[in-house]
mmCIF file of C-alpha atoms in Angstrom:
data_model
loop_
_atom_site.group_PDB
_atom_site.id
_atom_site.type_symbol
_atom_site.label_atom_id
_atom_site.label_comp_id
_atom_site.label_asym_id
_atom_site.label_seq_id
_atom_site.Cartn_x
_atom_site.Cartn_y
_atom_site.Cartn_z
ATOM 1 C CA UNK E 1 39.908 32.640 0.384
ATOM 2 C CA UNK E 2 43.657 31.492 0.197
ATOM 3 C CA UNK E 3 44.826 30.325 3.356
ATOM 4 C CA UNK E 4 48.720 30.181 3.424
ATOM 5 C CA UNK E 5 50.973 28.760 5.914
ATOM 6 C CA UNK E 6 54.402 30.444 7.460
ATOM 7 C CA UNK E 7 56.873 28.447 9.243
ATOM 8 C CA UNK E 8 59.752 30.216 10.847
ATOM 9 C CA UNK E 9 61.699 29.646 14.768
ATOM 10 C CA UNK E 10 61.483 33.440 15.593
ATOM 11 C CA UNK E 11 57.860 34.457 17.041
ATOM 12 C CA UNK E 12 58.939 38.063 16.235
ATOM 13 C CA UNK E 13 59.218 37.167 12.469
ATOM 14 C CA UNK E 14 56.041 34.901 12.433
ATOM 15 C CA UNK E 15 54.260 38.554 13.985
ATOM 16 C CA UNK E 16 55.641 40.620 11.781
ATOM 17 C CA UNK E 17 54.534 38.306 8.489
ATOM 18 C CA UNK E 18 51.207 37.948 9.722
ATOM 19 C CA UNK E 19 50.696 41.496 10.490
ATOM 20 C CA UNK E 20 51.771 42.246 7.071
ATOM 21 C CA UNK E 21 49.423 39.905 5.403
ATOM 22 C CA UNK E 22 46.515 40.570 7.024
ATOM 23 C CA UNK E 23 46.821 44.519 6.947
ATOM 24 C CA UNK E 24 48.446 44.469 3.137
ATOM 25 C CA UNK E 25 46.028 43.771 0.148
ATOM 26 C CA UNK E 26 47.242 40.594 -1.890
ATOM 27 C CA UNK E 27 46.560 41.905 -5.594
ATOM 28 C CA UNK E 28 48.219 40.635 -9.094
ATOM 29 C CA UNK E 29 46.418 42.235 -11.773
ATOM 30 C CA UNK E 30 42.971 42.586 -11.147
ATOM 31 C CA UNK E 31 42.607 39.193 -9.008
ATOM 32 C CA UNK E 32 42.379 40.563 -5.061
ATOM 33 C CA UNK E 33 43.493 37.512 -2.788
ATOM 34 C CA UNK E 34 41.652 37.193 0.645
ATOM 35 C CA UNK E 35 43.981 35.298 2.908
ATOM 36 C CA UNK E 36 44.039 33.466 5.938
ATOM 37 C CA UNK E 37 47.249 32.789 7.853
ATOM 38 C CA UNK E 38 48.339 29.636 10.279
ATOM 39 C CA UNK E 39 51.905 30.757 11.767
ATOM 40 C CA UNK E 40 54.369 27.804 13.794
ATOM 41 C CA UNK E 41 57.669 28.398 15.145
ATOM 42 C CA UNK E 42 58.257 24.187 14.613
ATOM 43 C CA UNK E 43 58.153 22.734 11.583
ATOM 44 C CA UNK E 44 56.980 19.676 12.840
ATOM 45 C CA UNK E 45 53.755 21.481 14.198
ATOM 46 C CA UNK E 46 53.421 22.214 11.222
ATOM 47 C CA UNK E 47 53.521 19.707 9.070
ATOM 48 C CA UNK E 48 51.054 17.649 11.507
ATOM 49 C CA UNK E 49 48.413 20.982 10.577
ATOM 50 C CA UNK E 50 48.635 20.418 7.096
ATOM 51 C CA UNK E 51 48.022 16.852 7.293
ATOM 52 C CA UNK E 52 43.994 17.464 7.769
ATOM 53 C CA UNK E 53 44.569 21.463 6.179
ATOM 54 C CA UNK E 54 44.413 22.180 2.716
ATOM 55 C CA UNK E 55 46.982 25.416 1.434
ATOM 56 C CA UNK E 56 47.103 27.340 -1.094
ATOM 57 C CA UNK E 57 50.552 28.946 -0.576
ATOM 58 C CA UNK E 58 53.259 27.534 1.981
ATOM 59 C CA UNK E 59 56.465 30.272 3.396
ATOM 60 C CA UNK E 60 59.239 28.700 5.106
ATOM 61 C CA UNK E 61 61.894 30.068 7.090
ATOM 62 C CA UNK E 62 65.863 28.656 5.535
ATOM 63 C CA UNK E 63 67.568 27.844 8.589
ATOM 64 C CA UNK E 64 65.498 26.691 11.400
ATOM 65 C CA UNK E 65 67.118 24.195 14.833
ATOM 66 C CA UNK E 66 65.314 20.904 14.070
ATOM 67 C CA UNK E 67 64.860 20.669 10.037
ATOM 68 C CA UNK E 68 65.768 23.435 7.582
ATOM 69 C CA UNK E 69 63.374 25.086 5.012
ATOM 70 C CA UNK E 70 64.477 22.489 2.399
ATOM 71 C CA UNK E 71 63.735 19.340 4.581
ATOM 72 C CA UNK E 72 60.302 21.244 5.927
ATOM 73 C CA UNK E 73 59.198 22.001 2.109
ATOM 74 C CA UNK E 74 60.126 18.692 0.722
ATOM 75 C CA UNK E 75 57.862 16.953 3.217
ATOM 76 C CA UNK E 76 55.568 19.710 3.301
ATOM 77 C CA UNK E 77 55.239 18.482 -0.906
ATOM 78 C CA UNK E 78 54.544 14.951 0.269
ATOM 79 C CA UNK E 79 51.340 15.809 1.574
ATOM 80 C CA UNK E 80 50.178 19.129 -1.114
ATOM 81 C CA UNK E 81 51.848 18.716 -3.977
ATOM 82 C CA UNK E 82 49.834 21.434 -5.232
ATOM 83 C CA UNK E 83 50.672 24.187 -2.676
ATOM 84 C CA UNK E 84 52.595 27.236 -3.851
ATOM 85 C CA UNK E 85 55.818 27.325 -1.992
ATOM 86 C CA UNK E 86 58.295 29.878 -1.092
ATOM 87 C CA UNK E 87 61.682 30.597 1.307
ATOM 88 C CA UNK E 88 63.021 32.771 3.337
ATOM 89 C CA UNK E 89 65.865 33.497 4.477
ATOM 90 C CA UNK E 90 68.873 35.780 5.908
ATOM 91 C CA UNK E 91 71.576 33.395 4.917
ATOM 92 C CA UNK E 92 73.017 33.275 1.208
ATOM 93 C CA UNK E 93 73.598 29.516 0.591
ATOM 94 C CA UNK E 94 74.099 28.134 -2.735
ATOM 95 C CA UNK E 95 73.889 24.767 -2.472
ATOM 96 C CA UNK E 96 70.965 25.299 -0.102
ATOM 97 C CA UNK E 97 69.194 27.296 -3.176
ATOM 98 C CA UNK E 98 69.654 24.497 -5.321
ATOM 99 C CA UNK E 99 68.285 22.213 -3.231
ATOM 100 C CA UNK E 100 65.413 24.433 -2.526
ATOM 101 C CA UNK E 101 64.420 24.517 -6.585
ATOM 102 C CA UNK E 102 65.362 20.890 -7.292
ATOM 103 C CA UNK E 103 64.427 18.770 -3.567
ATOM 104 C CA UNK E 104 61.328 21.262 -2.842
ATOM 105 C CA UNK E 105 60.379 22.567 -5.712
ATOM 106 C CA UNK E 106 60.295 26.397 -4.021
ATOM 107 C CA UNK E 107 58.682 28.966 -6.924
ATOM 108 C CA UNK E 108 60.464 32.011 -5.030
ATOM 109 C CA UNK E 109 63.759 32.384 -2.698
ATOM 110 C CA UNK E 110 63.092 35.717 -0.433
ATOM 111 C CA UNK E 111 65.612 37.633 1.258
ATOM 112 C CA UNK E 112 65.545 39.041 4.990
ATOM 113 C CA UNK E 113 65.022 41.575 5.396
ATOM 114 C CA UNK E 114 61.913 42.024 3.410
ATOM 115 C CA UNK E 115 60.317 44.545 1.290
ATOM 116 C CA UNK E 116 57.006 44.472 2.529
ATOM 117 C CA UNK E 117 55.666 45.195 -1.493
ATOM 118 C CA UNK E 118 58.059 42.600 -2.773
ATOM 119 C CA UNK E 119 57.128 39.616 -0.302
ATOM 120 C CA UNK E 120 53.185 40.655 -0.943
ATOM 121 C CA UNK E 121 54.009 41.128 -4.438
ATOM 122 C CA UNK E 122 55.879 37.614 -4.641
ATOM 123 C CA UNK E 123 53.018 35.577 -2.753
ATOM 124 C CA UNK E 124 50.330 36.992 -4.724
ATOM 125 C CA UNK E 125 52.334 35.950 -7.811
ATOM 126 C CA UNK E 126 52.953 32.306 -6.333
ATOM 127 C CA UNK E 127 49.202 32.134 -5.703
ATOM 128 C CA UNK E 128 48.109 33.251 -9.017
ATOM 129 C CA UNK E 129 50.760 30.885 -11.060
ATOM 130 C CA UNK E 130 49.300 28.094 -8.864
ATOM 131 C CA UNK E 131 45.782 28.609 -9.463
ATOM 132 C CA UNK E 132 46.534 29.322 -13.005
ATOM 133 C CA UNK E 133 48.148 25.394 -13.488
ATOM 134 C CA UNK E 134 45.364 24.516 -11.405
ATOM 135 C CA UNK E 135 43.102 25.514 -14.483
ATOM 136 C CA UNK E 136 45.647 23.965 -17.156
ATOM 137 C CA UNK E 137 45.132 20.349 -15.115
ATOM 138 C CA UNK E 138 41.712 20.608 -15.009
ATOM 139 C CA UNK E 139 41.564 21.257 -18.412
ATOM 140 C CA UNK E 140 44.119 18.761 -19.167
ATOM 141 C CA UNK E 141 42.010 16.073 -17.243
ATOM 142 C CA UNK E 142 38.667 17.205 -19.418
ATOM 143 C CA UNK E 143 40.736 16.589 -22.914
ATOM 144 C CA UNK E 144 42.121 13.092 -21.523
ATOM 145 C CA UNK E 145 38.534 12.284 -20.538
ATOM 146 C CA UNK E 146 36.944 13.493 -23.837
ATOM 147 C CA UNK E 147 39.702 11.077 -25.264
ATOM 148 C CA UNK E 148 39.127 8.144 -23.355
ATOM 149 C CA UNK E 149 42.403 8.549 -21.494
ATOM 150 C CA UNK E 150 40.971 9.231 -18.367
ATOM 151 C CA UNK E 151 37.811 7.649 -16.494
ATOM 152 C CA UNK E 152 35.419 9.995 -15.365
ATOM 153 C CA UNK E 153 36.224 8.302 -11.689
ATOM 154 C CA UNK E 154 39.669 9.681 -12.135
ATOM 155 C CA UNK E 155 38.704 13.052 -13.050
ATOM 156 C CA UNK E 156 36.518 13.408 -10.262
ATOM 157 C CA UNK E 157 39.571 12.025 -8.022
ATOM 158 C CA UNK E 158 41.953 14.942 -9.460
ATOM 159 C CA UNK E 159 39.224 16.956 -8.789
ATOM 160 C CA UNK E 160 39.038 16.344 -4.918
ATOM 161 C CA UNK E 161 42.936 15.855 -4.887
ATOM 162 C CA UNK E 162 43.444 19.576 -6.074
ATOM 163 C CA UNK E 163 40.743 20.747 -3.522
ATOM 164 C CA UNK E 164 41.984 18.491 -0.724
ATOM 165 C CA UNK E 165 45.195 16.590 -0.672
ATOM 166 C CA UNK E 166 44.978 13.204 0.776
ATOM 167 C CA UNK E 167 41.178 12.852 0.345
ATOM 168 C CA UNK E 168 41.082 10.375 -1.898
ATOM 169 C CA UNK E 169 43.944 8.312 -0.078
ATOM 170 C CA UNK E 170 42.333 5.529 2.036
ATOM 171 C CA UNK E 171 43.118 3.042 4.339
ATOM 172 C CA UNK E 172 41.622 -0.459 3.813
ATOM 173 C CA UNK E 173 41.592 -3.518 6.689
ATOM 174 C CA UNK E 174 42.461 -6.940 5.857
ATOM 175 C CA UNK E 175 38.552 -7.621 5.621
ATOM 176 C CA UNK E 176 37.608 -5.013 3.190
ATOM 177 C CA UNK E 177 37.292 -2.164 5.845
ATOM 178 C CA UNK E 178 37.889 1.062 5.917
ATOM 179 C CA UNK E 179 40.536 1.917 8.590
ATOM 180 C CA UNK E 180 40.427 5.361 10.124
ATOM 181 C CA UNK E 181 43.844 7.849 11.003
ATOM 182 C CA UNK E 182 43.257 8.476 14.227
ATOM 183 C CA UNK E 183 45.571 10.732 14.249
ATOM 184 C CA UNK E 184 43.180 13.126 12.476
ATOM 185 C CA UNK E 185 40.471 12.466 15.645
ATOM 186 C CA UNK E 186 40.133 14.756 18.149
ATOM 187 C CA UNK E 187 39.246 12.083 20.698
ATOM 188 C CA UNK E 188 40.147 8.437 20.449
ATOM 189 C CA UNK E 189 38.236 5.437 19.037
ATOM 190 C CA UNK E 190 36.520 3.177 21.024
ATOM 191 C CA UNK E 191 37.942 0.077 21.511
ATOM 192 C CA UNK E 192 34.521 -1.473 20.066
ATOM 193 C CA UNK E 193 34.863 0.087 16.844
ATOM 194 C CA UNK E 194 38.501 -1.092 16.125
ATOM 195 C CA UNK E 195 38.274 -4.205 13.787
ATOM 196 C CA UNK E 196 38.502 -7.579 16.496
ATOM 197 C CA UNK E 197 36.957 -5.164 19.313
ATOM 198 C CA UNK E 198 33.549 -5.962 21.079
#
C-alpha cells in the first residue's frame, strides 16, 4: 500500500486528483501500486499530518496563498527525506523550477491541465524510482555492515528511518528521560507525568 499525499488551495483540484487515483490503476511494468490518498487545501495542515504519517509519494500544488510548492516540499523533506515528490502547476516559472529541483529536490514538474495517463504514469514512476533506491540503501547499509562501517544498531536505525521518518529521533530530559511531543497526543498529558509534576 503506497499512501501519497496532495496538497493544493482549490478543493475542486484536490477532488478531481483523488478521484483519479483511486479509480485509475497505478502500474509501471508489472509492479501494480495500491494507493491511499490524504488531500489538504493548506499546506500547513499538511505538513502537521505528515509529522506522525509516513509517505511514500508527496504532490504539491506551485502557487498556493500562504507558502508555495517549493517552500511546502522543502519542509515537507525535513521531515521524509525519503518521500517521492512531485509539482504541479498552471504557471510556467523558471526560476521557480529551479528551485523546485535544487531547494526540494522534486523528481517530476507536472503541468495543469493534466493528462490523466501522464500524471498516473508519472507517480507510479516516482514511486517505483523511490522504492527502487530504497533497495540500493538497504543494500548499501548490508555491505557497510559486512565491512565494519556500519554497527548493526545503525542498520537497524536506517531500517526504521526508511519505514518511519522521525522514529528514531528522540527527545531526552535533563535527567535521562524520555520527553514526549505532545503534539503527536490526541489528549494532553497529565500534569503528574510531566518531569517536576506530582
Amino acid at each position: 500500500m503506497s499512501r501519497i499525499l496532495i496538497v493544493d488551495d482549490e478543493e475542486s483540484i484536490l477532488k478531481a486528483l483523488r478521484r483519479l487515483l483511486m479509480l485509475t490503476p497505478c502500474v509501471v511494468g508489472d509492479k501494480h501500486f495500491k494507493i491511499v490518498v490524504d488531500c489538504f487545501s493548506v499546506p500547513k495542515q499538511a505538513l502537521e499530518k505528515a509529522r506522525h504519517t509516513a509517505y511514500d509519494l508527496v504532490l504539491s500544488d506551485y502557487r498556493m496563498p500562504d507558502m508555495d510548492g517549493v517552500q511546502f516540499l522543502k519542509a515537507f523533506r525535513e521531515l521524509q527525506p525519503h518521500c517521492a515528490r512531485l509539482i504541479l502547476s498552471g504557471y510556467a516559472d523558471l526560476n521557480g523550477l529551479i528551485g523546485a529541483i535544487n531547494d526540494a529536490g522534486i523528481s517530476r514538474f507536472l503541468s495543469k491541465p493534466w493528462n490523466d495517463y501522464e500524471l498516473v504514469a508519472a507517480i507510479a514512476q516516482a514511486l517505483a524510482l523511490r522504492d527502487l533506491t530504497l533497495e540500493n540503501q538497504r543494500l548499501a547499509d548490508e555491505a557497510r555492515l559486512a565491512l565494519g562501517a556500519l554497527s548493526p544498531q545503525q542498520l537497524e536505525r536506517n531500517r526504521l528511518e526508511a519505514e518511519e521518518p522521525g522514529i528514531t529521533d528522540v527527545k531526552w530530559g535533563p535527567d535521562g528521560s524520555v520527553l514526549l511531543d505532545e503534539s503527536l497526543l490526541d489528549e494532553p498529558i497529565p500534569d503528574d507525568w510531566k518531569p517536576g509534576g506530582r
